Every structure is written in C-alpha cells, then in structure tokens.
Steps between C-alpha positions, in 0.01 A plus 500: 500500500676269741702487819878495504623178660704694754179647642391160628822448693496858629147455631577161658797631694273718714347194662782480754633854463205735472596852393315753712677828420226765508239251622318516833331227698125524433316211661519135600243221509552180696233231479497123520682363193525843330735787582615813321702814565456802273738788429425803283680783324345830396545599136513875447400495133182294537419587860449127561685225684687199373505197725725215602337207673651204685254221561454132576243225456603244757306198371524541121798383292661738244410288195131521590525876557651534153225302333221692671660840440550433130156344438288788366189286456511382861551852632163599355351240734654614827589870467187710552668810357545349154243626251684367193831320463641329192816456297516615139734586214536879489649552153770241553548563873357235734303710746246479780182706528384558860190697599484569875181568695518826698247592770207716395491783392851473354568367152666164447865496394643282227854392420671366192833354599764246411616230740786254502618226735848359559621228734847566641723379780604761755753376757408144393131565575244450219348842437196601294505852354200665332534844340207706373484843337235710327514491121538866409487419127161330504247612243212329676231768533392619841151410618236756584469545876825314573826680583809353329799456733807597299771478768534160661789274589535205734756238591415192702757261649400163644720261698461223755502612862718202586211299638170425323404856414581790270665835552447778247624847414311750286599841364196682370390834354204616302344835421123443487432844353198713574418630844516228765454588868806459720300276736442251221866487401597445864231235541611314189858480626431447869211254486468408133844337477458272806146420382633403158760273657233325706289456188806371315559240772139385481528482122814287529330262741208466258704468180504120484120490522475768229731317258324171566161655422631623164585144398149366562 
C-alpha cells in the first residue's frame, strides 16, 4: 500500500481553492487563537457525512504543528480519547493502530491505517501534507468489544498564515460502523472538532516541555 505522489499535490491545492460541490456549511467556531469553519456532504451509500474543515491556530507555527500531529507517543499524553496508539509493521506495511474511547455504553472503535507526509511548495509557500487511509488488507485480528473502522480517509494541509500562526485544511471521512446516535455524530463534528483544535494548540504550547522531560 502507498499513496500516489499526485495525491499530495491534489490535496494541497484545496488550501486556497476549496472544492465545495455538494457540500453545505455546517458550523463555525471562533475563539481566541483558534478558529474553524466546517462543511459537510451527505453520502447516500453510507448515510453518513464527509467533512471539510478550514482552521487556524494563530500563535503556533506550522513546523510545531507538524511535529505534534505526527508524534504518536505525545498524543497519548494530551488526547483524552486515545485508548491505544502505536506504529507497527503490518506484514510489510508501516501502519498505525488507534483505539478511540467512545462514551458509555457504546463500544470503542479502532483503526488500522497508513499515513504519509510530504513537504511541498504551493505558490512559493512551504506546505505540509499528511495523508491517511484505512488499511483494508490488514490481517490484524479484531478485538472483542471493539468495533473495527474499515472506511477511513483523511488529508491534512498545513501552511503559515503569513504572520506567526498556522492555517490548516482537512478533508475527512470515516464510517464508525454499528449503531451510533445522530446526536453523537453531530456533537463530534460540531463541538468535537473545535475542542480537538483547542487541545492541539495546548499540546503545541507544551511540546517543548514534553521533549525536554524525555531527555532527563
């Protein structure tokens, strides 16, 4: 498994030219230092929505965002929804295992996916592109009481905002399987995404302390 190189460029080009055919405006969150605007598109086959998110962290530089986003060990420290998260070799495919805490009485979900990062220049602007997709060929057995997410894809684009902050674009879809109440899906998109961005900002601001503590 792997990503075609053209996919990175295709994803990056939406940063300044977001494609919203079939998408509707869903919600917007504006807070000090953290903003995001979310669009969604209904998928007939799954009965679920895919999302496109424009966001910004006004006091965090892109390079720091990249480091924090890609650091699986650190995420276990600051993301309360992570039950398990680690990288492993899945029969020759470098993969990530991610077990997500769901609220009681629902079962946790887990993901096995591949991820790749490229650094490009778009209109002379340094651009970080991260692609992720569920590994449909995995032979890793499912865990009792945990629902395996088999449809998942995400692209994340990170650039400078022209000042001292970061602007980001994300295109996201997953099918969590099972029976999940509509209220929870709406909550996850409407409040969960802005909450994650705030947590991400806090994690970025605390990253130097975390890395320093690992050296002692």
